[in-house]
Short mmCIF file of C-alpha atoms in Angstrom, two decimals:
data_model
loop_
_atom_site.label_atom_id
_atom_site.label_comp_id
_atom_site.label_asym_id
_atom_site.label_seq_id
_atom_site.Cartn_x
_atom_site.Cartn_y
_atom_site.Cartn_z
CA UNK A 5 52.01 15.45 -147.03
CA UNK A 6 52.07 12.08 -145.32
CA UNK A 7 48.88 10.25 -144.47
CA UNK A 8 48.35 8.85 -141.01
CA UNK A 9 48.46 5.04 -141.10
CA UNK A 10 46.41 3.49 -138.28
CA UNK A 11 48.45 0.86 -136.47
CA UNK A 12 51.34 1.29 -138.84
CA UNK A 13 53.93 1.24 -136.07
CA UNK A 14 52.65 -2.05 -134.64
CA UNK A 15 52.37 -3.61 -138.11
CA UNK A 16 55.90 -2.57 -139.06
CA UNK A 17 57.14 -3.88 -135.71
CA UNK A 18 55.55 -7.29 -136.16
CA UNK A 19 56.62 -7.62 -139.77
CA UNK A 20 60.20 -6.60 -138.91
CA UNK A 21 60.48 -9.14 -136.07
CA UNK A 22 59.08 -11.89 -138.29
CA UNK A 23 61.61 -11.09 -141.03
CA UNK A 24 64.51 -10.82 -138.52
CA UNK A 25 63.51 -14.24 -137.12
CA UNK A 26 63.21 -15.98 -140.45
CA UNK A 27 65.82 -14.25 -142.75
CA UNK A 28 68.16 -12.90 -140.13
CA UNK A 29 68.55 -9.32 -138.86
CA UNK A 30 71.46 -8.36 -141.15
CA UNK A 31 69.79 -9.87 -144.23
CA UNK A 32 66.52 -7.98 -143.82
CA UNK A 33 66.16 -4.61 -145.54
CA UNK A 34 63.88 -1.72 -144.54
CA UNK A 35 62.21 -1.96 -147.95
CA UNK A 36 61.23 -5.59 -147.23
CA UNK A 37 59.77 -4.73 -143.87
CA UNK A 38 57.69 -1.88 -145.38
CA UNK A 39 56.60 -4.05 -148.36
CA UNK A 40 55.50 -6.84 -146.01
CA UNK A 41 52.73 -4.62 -144.65
CA UNK A 42 52.03 -2.64 -147.83
CA UNK A 43 53.81 0.53 -146.69
CA UNK A 44 56.74 2.55 -148.00
CA UNK A 45 60.26 2.89 -146.69
CA UNK A 46 59.46 6.54 -146.06
CA UNK A 47 56.63 5.52 -143.80
CA UNK A 48 59.00 3.12 -141.93
CA UNK A 49 61.36 6.02 -141.22
CA UNK A 50 58.50 8.10 -139.82
CA UNK A 51 58.28 5.56 -136.96
CA UNK A 52 61.81 4.19 -136.58
CA UNK A 53 65.25 5.72 -137.16
CA UNK A 54 66.64 2.36 -138.32
CA UNK A 55 66.19 -1.47 -138.31
CA UNK A 56 67.69 -1.68 -134.89
CA UNK A 57 65.38 0.73 -133.26
CA UNK A 58 62.44 -1.59 -133.92
CA UNK A 59 63.97 -3.93 -131.39
CA UNK A 60 65.07 -1.31 -128.86
CA UNK A 61 62.35 1.33 -128.86
CA UNK A 62 60.72 -0.35 -125.84
CA UNK A 63 63.85 -0.09 -123.65
CA UNK A 64 63.14 3.46 -122.56
CA UNK A 65 59.61 2.49 -121.55
CA UNK A 66 61.05 -0.39 -119.51
CA UNK A 67 63.45 2.03 -117.76
CA UNK A 68 60.50 4.31 -117.07
CA UNK A 69 58.62 1.45 -115.38
CA UNK A 70 61.64 0.69 -113.22
CA UNK A 71 62.15 4.30 -112.14
CA UNK A 72 58.46 4.94 -111.44
CA UNK A 73 58.31 1.68 -109.48
CA UNK A 74 61.24 2.84 -107.38
CA UNK A 75 59.58 6.21 -106.76
CA UNK A 76 56.35 4.41 -105.71
CA UNK A 77 58.12 2.54 -102.82
CA UNK A 78 57.18 3.80 -99.32
CA UNK A 79 59.57 6.42 -97.93
CA UNK A 80 60.85 4.03 -95.25
CA UNK A 81 61.54 1.21 -97.67
CA UNK A 82 64.97 -0.52 -97.45
CA UNK A 83 67.21 -0.43 -100.52
CA UNK A 84 66.13 -3.91 -101.60
CA UNK A 85 62.49 -2.92 -100.88
CA UNK A 86 62.86 -0.03 -103.34
CA UNK A 87 64.42 -2.37 -105.95
CA UNK A 88 61.70 -4.94 -105.44
CA UNK A 89 59.10 -2.25 -106.11
CA UNK A 90 61.01 -1.15 -109.25
CA UNK A 91 61.28 -4.70 -110.64
CA UNK A 92 57.66 -5.49 -109.77
CA UNK A 93 56.53 -2.40 -111.78
CA UNK A 94 58.43 -3.73 -114.77
CA UNK A 95 56.14 -6.80 -114.72
CA UNK A 96 53.33 -4.52 -116.07
CA UNK A 97 55.40 -4.23 -119.19
CA UNK A 98 55.40 -8.03 -119.67
CA UNK A 99 51.80 -9.23 -119.64
CA UNK A 100 51.20 -12.79 -120.80
CA UNK A 101 50.02 -11.60 -124.21
CA UNK A 102 53.54 -10.18 -124.81
CA UNK A 103 55.36 -13.45 -124.05
CA UNK A 104 55.52 -14.76 -127.61
CA UNK A 105 56.73 -11.45 -128.99
CA UNK A 106 59.35 -11.20 -126.28
CA UNK A 107 60.50 -14.77 -126.91
CA UNK A 108 60.96 -14.08 -130.59
CA UNK A 109 62.72 -10.76 -129.93
CA UNK A 110 65.16 -12.49 -127.53
CA UNK A 111 66.01 -15.18 -130.13
CA UNK A 112 66.75 -12.52 -132.78
CA UNK A 113 69.03 -10.65 -130.37
CA UNK A 114 70.87 -13.70 -129.13
CA UNK A 115 71.68 -14.68 -132.72
CA UNK A 116 73.49 -11.43 -133.45
CA UNK A 117 76.53 -10.34 -131.34
CA UNK A 118 76.09 -6.63 -132.20
CA UNK A 119 72.45 -6.71 -131.07
CA UNK A 120 73.47 -8.66 -127.94
CA UNK A 121 76.02 -5.95 -127.08
CA UNK A 122 73.37 -3.30 -127.52
CA UNK A 123 71.00 -5.27 -125.26
CA UNK A 124 73.67 -5.55 -122.60
CA UNK A 125 74.25 -1.78 -122.86
CA UNK A 126 70.49 -1.22 -122.33
CA UNK A 127 70.57 -3.43 -119.21
CA UNK A 128 73.56 -1.47 -117.96
CA UNK A 129 71.74 1.83 -118.53
CA UNK A 130 68.76 0.36 -116.69
CA UNK A 131 70.90 -0.56 -113.67
CA UNK A 132 72.51 2.95 -113.75
CA UNK A 133 69.03 4.63 -113.81
CA UNK A 134 67.86 2.47 -110.88
CA UNK A 135 71.06 3.16 -108.93
CA UNK A 136 70.44 6.92 -109.47
CA UNK A 137 66.86 6.59 -108.23
CA UNK A 138 68.25 4.91 -105.08
CA UNK A 139 70.82 7.64 -104.54
CA UNK A 140 68.11 10.21 -105.00
CA UNK A 141 66.34 8.61 -102.01
CA UNK A 142 69.48 9.02 -99.92
CA UNK A 143 70.92 5.52 -100.30
CA UNK A 144 74.69 5.79 -100.50
CA UNK A 145 77.15 4.07 -102.78
CA UNK A 146 78.14 1.25 -103.14
CA UNK A 147 74.82 0.04 -101.65
CA UNK A 148 72.83 1.77 -104.38
CA UNK A 149 74.72 0.12 -107.20
CA UNK A 150 74.86 -3.30 -105.54
CA UNK A 151 71.13 -3.17 -104.95
CA UNK A 152 70.32 -1.86 -108.46
CA UNK A 153 72.49 -4.45 -110.14
CA UNK A 154 70.92 -7.22 -108.07
CA UNK A 155 67.50 -5.94 -109.20
CA UNK A 156 68.56 -6.08 -112.84
CA UNK A 157 69.98 -9.59 -112.31
CA UNK A 158 66.64 -10.72 -110.84
CA UNK A 159 64.86 -9.09 -113.72
CA UNK A 160 67.02 -10.81 -116.35
CA UNK A 161 66.90 -14.21 -114.76
CA UNK A 162 63.14 -13.94 -114.32
CA UNK A 163 62.69 -12.79 -117.88
CA UNK A 164 64.64 -15.78 -119.17
CA UNK A 165 62.36 -18.08 -117.14
CA UNK A 166 59.31 -16.20 -118.37
CA UNK A 167 60.15 -16.77 -122.03
CA UNK A 168 61.42 -20.29 -121.57
CA UNK A 169 59.57 -22.98 -123.62
CA UNK A 170 56.35 -24.06 -121.92
CA UNK A 171 56.50 -21.27 -119.30
CA UNK A 172 53.02 -20.14 -118.26
CA UNK A 173 53.64 -18.28 -114.93
CA UNK A 174 53.34 -14.54 -114.82
CA UNK A 175 56.41 -12.33 -114.84
CA UNK A 176 55.48 -10.97 -111.35
CA UNK A 177 55.32 -14.43 -109.86
CA UNK A 178 58.68 -15.42 -111.27
CA UNK A 179 60.29 -12.14 -110.21
CA UNK A 180 59.10 -12.75 -106.61
CA UNK A 181 60.53 -16.25 -106.55
CA UNK A 182 63.87 -14.98 -107.88
CA UNK A 183 64.13 -12.26 -105.20
CA UNK A 184 63.45 -14.95 -102.53
CA UNK A 185 66.02 -17.22 -104.15
CA UNK A 186 68.64 -14.44 -104.24
CA UNK A 187 67.97 -13.64 -100.58
CA UNK A 188 68.41 -17.26 -99.54
CA UNK A 189 71.49 -17.63 -101.73
CA UNK A 190 73.48 -14.60 -100.60
CA UNK A 191 72.46 -14.94 -96.95
CA UNK A 192 74.80 -17.89 -96.77
CA UNK A 193 77.78 -15.53 -97.17
CA UNK A 194 77.40 -14.41 -93.59
CA UNK B 11 112.48 -13.28 -140.48
CA UNK B 12 111.24 -11.37 -137.43
CA UNK B 13 113.49 -10.66 -134.50
CA UNK B 14 112.30 -11.36 -130.97
CA UNK B 15 111.70 -8.07 -129.15
CA UNK B 16 112.14 -8.39 -125.39
CA UNK B 17 109.19 -6.86 -123.54
CA UNK B 18 107.68 -5.67 -126.81
CA UNK B 19 104.17 -6.70 -125.87
CA UNK B 20 104.23 -4.78 -122.56
CA UNK B 21 105.82 -1.75 -124.17
CA UNK B 22 103.23 -1.71 -126.92
CA UNK B 23 100.50 -2.17 -124.35
CA UNK B 24 101.67 0.78 -122.21
CA UNK B 25 102.23 3.07 -125.19
CA UNK B 26 98.80 2.25 -126.66
CA UNK B 27 96.97 2.93 -123.37
CA UNK B 28 98.91 6.21 -122.97
CA UNK B 29 97.84 7.32 -126.49
CA UNK B 30 94.25 6.13 -126.06
CA UNK B 31 94.10 8.14 -122.83
CA UNK B 32 95.54 11.34 -124.30
CA UNK B 33 94.47 11.36 -127.99
CA UNK B 34 91.43 9.16 -127.74
CA UNK B 35 90.96 5.58 -128.83
CA UNK B 36 89.50 6.27 -132.31
CA UNK B 37 92.17 8.92 -133.07
CA UNK B 38 95.11 6.66 -132.29
CA UNK B 39 96.69 4.65 -135.16
CA UNK B 40 98.59 1.41 -134.84
CA UNK B 41 101.51 3.23 -136.61
CA UNK B 42 101.60 5.74 -133.81
CA UNK B 43 101.54 3.10 -131.12
CA UNK B 44 104.46 1.23 -132.75
CA UNK B 45 106.49 4.41 -133.35
CA UNK B 46 106.07 5.48 -129.72
CA UNK B 47 108.20 2.52 -128.68
CA UNK B 48 110.48 2.35 -131.70
CA UNK B 49 108.80 -0.66 -133.28
CA UNK B 50 107.00 -1.30 -136.53
CA UNK B 51 103.39 -1.83 -137.29
CA UNK B 52 104.25 -5.35 -138.34
CA UNK B 53 105.62 -6.00 -134.88
CA UNK B 54 102.47 -4.65 -133.35
CA UNK B 55 100.43 -7.14 -135.32
CA UNK B 56 102.62 -10.00 -134.16
CA UNK B 57 101.26 -9.34 -130.64
CA UNK B 58 97.76 -8.01 -131.15
CA UNK B 59 95.14 -8.54 -133.90
CA UNK B 60 93.97 -4.89 -133.59
CA UNK B 61 93.88 -1.72 -131.49
CA UNK B 62 91.01 -3.05 -129.51
CA UNK B 63 92.66 -6.28 -128.49
CA UNK B 64 95.28 -4.31 -126.56
CA UNK B 65 92.51 -3.50 -124.11
CA UNK B 66 90.79 -6.81 -124.01
CA UNK B 67 93.56 -9.42 -124.24
CA UNK B 68 93.46 -9.76 -120.45
CA UNK B 69 89.76 -10.74 -120.30
CA UNK B 70 90.36 -14.38 -121.00
CA UNK B 71 92.94 -14.49 -118.21
CA UNK B 72 90.41 -12.98 -115.89
CA UNK B 73 87.86 -15.60 -116.87
CA UNK B 74 90.45 -18.28 -116.26
CA UNK B 75 91.05 -16.96 -112.73
CA UNK B 76 87.26 -17.07 -112.03
CA UNK B 77 86.85 -20.61 -113.34
CA UNK B 78 89.93 -21.93 -111.48
CA UNK B 79 88.83 -20.20 -108.30
CA UNK B 80 85.38 -21.91 -108.59
CA UNK B 81 87.08 -25.24 -109.17
CA UNK B 82 89.22 -24.74 -106.07
CA UNK B 83 86.18 -24.38 -103.74
CA UNK B 84 85.61 -27.36 -101.44
CA UNK B 85 83.25 -29.98 -102.78
CA UNK B 86 80.62 -29.21 -100.14
CA UNK B 87 80.69 -25.48 -100.77
CA UNK B 88 77.35 -23.66 -101.17
CA UNK B 89 76.68 -21.89 -104.49
CA UNK B 90 77.64 -18.54 -103.02
CA UNK B 91 80.68 -20.19 -101.43
CA UNK B 92 81.85 -21.29 -104.88
CA UNK B 93 81.25 -17.84 -106.27
CA UNK B 94 83.17 -16.23 -103.43
CA UNK B 95 86.09 -18.47 -104.16
CA UNK B 96 85.93 -17.55 -107.90
CA UNK B 97 85.83 -13.81 -107.17
CA UNK B 98 88.60 -14.03 -104.58
CA UNK B 99 90.82 -15.81 -107.16
CA UNK B 100 90.32 -12.87 -109.49
CA UNK B 101 91.95 -10.58 -106.95
CA UNK B 102 95.30 -12.18 -107.84
CA UNK B 103 94.85 -10.57 -111.22
CA UNK B 104 94.58 -7.12 -109.62
CA UNK B 105 97.58 -6.59 -107.37
CA UNK B 106 98.12 -3.00 -106.15
CA UNK B 107 100.81 -2.43 -108.86
CA UNK B 108 98.15 -2.87 -111.48
CA UNK B 109 95.78 -0.26 -110.03
CA UNK B 110 97.00 2.72 -112.05
CA UNK B 111 96.98 0.72 -115.35
CA UNK B 112 93.46 -0.51 -114.58
CA UNK B 113 92.27 2.91 -113.72
CA UNK B 114 93.55 4.38 -116.99
CA UNK B 115 92.09 1.41 -118.99
CA UNK B 116 88.63 1.91 -117.41
CA UNK B 117 88.71 5.63 -118.30
CA UNK B 118 89.52 4.85 -121.93
CA UNK B 119 86.68 2.32 -122.10
CA UNK B 120 84.12 4.53 -120.42
CA UNK B 121 84.86 7.32 -122.92
CA UNK B 122 83.96 5.14 -125.94
CA UNK B 123 80.47 3.55 -126.25
CA UNK B 124 81.68 0.78 -128.56
CA UNK B 125 84.43 -0.22 -126.15
CA UNK B 126 81.93 -0.03 -123.30
CA UNK B 127 79.65 -2.45 -125.16
CA UNK B 128 82.54 -4.83 -125.68
CA UNK B 129 83.49 -4.60 -122.00
CA UNK B 130 79.87 -5.42 -121.01
CA UNK B 131 79.93 -8.34 -123.35
CA UNK B 132 83.12 -9.61 -121.61
CA UNK B 133 81.39 -9.31 -118.24
CA UNK B 134 78.42 -11.30 -119.61
CA UNK B 135 80.77 -13.95 -120.94
CA UNK B 136 82.45 -14.09 -117.51
CA UNK B 137 79.09 -14.61 -115.79
CA UNK B 138 78.14 -17.31 -118.27
CA UNK B 139 81.46 -19.13 -117.72
CA UNK B 140 80.97 -18.95 -113.93
CA UNK B 141 77.35 -20.16 -114.24
CA UNK B 142 78.55 -23.08 -116.27
CA UNK B 143 81.22 -23.89 -113.65
CA UNK B 144 78.44 -23.91 -111.03
CA UNK B 145 76.24 -26.19 -113.18
CA UNK B 146 79.19 -28.51 -113.66
CA UNK B 147 79.25 -28.91 -109.87
CA UNK B 148 75.60 -29.96 -109.90
CA UNK B 149 74.08 -26.61 -108.96
CA UNK B 150 70.81 -26.23 -110.93
CA UNK B 151 69.38 -23.22 -112.81
CA UNK B 152 68.27 -20.58 -112.02
CA UNK B 153 70.44 -20.76 -108.87
CA UNK B 154 73.62 -21.07 -110.93
CA UNK B 155 72.94 -17.94 -113.01
CA UNK B 156 71.67 -15.87 -110.03
CA UNK B 157 74.86 -16.79 -108.05
CA UNK B 158 77.19 -16.19 -111.00
CA UNK B 159 75.59 -12.83 -111.86
CA UNK B 160 75.78 -11.81 -108.20
CA UNK B 161 79.50 -12.69 -108.22
CA UNK B 162 80.12 -10.57 -111.28
CA UNK B 163 78.14 -7.74 -109.71
CA UNK B 164 80.33 -7.88 -106.57
CA UNK B 165 83.42 -8.07 -108.77
CA UNK B 166 82.36 -5.01 -110.82
CA UNK B 167 81.33 -2.85 -107.84
CA UNK B 168 84.53 -3.88 -106.00
CA UNK B 169 86.60 -3.07 -109.08
CA UNK B 170 85.00 0.41 -109.25
CA UNK B 171 85.93 1.00 -105.62
CA UNK B 172 89.42 -0.33 -106.18
CA UNK B 173 90.19 2.14 -108.94
CA UNK B 174 88.45 5.07 -107.29
CA UNK B 175 90.60 8.12 -106.68
CA UNK B 176 92.63 7.72 -103.53
CA UNK B 177 91.69 4.07 -103.05
CA UNK B 178 94.48 2.16 -101.30
CA UNK B 179 92.74 -1.05 -100.13
CA UNK B 180 93.43 -4.34 -101.76
CA UNK B 181 90.97 -5.86 -104.28
CA UNK B 182 90.48 -8.88 -102.00
CA UNK B 183 89.54 -6.68 -99.02
CA UNK B 184 87.02 -4.73 -101.06
CA UNK B 185 85.52 -7.87 -102.59
CA UNK B 186 85.00 -9.34 -99.11
CA UNK B 187 83.22 -6.20 -97.94
CA UNK B 188 80.96 -6.20 -101.01
CA UNK B 189 79.95 -9.81 -100.49
CA UNK B 190 79.01 -9.01 -96.90
CA UNK B 191 77.14 -5.92 -98.05
CA UNK B 192 75.24 -7.90 -100.65
CA UNK B 193 74.32 -10.55 -98.11
CA UNK B 194 73.03 -7.96 -95.63
CA UNK B 195 71.19 -6.13 -98.43
CA UNK B 196 69.34 -9.01 -99.99
CA UNK B 197 68.61 -10.76 -96.72
CA UNK B 198 66.03 -8.00 -96.11
CA UNK B 199 63.86 -9.41 -98.88
CA UNK B 200 62.72 -12.27 -96.69
#
């Protein structure tokens, strides 16, 4: 029978990220991650299916924030209003305390093309989930996808600013600025 | 010594796509592709490094169209003006004669998660190249990335419409409509 390890998931997560950042993702073994926090490989696999899942387990939670944020928008909200609500809800997932973890995670992912492809796939899934939430509110295509993709673009650009060296502003603040910037930018097409 | 095979590249490309569409990408071998057009595996490898490259060889050409289109924009063009010029140039790469090939290629890619990840990676590379072209014109970040990503979003949504069943409009027409739609959509944020 396996004993409950308090905080094991978080400890494994931190140790894994530290090893990925210093040794490289490919070079790190599950055994090393477990040893770093005095646990066994078997315990690791109780929390994560593999090394990669340590980095991507949060993606579903992020998607949930987006979809719940879209659902929380007033019934009469415009498509971009719904998207703004969705992206704003995601800011809850990135409090300032998380910034240094997020920064390190991003560096690990950028250093590995396979992880980068997985990350892009997650962003694409996120945009698809948001587009579906918009369609479910009666917003037709291609508006739903254009709006959802724009929301994910704002999210990604804001996230890059949020984790930039020396950045101290909140994710919500940066997201708002990016929506305004996008509005000003694309308005010039008309 | 290897004999020059007139049109070998195109014949291999068509045969490969046909096999990927009917048998599945994973299930198709290079030997089968070559045999389908009466050529040898060795000839295949003179034109493509692997099965995957058949599907992605065009991506660099697409990027080239984008970058040249951006360069062709008037010096005084706004960021979105440069992006519109880049995306419009890509329409040359998708004449109506190409629609049925593009439709089949998209279906093969969508059916295979690994190919889908590669495709997303190519779109990300495209956006990065366009953002660089904007920065080279003196447009600062994050405007450059927001504008470039928006251009790629328009391109992708337009492409999906262009290959939709029964679609007969030109890529350029659809792209123009999508830029207008994006402008109307995001203007509402202000």
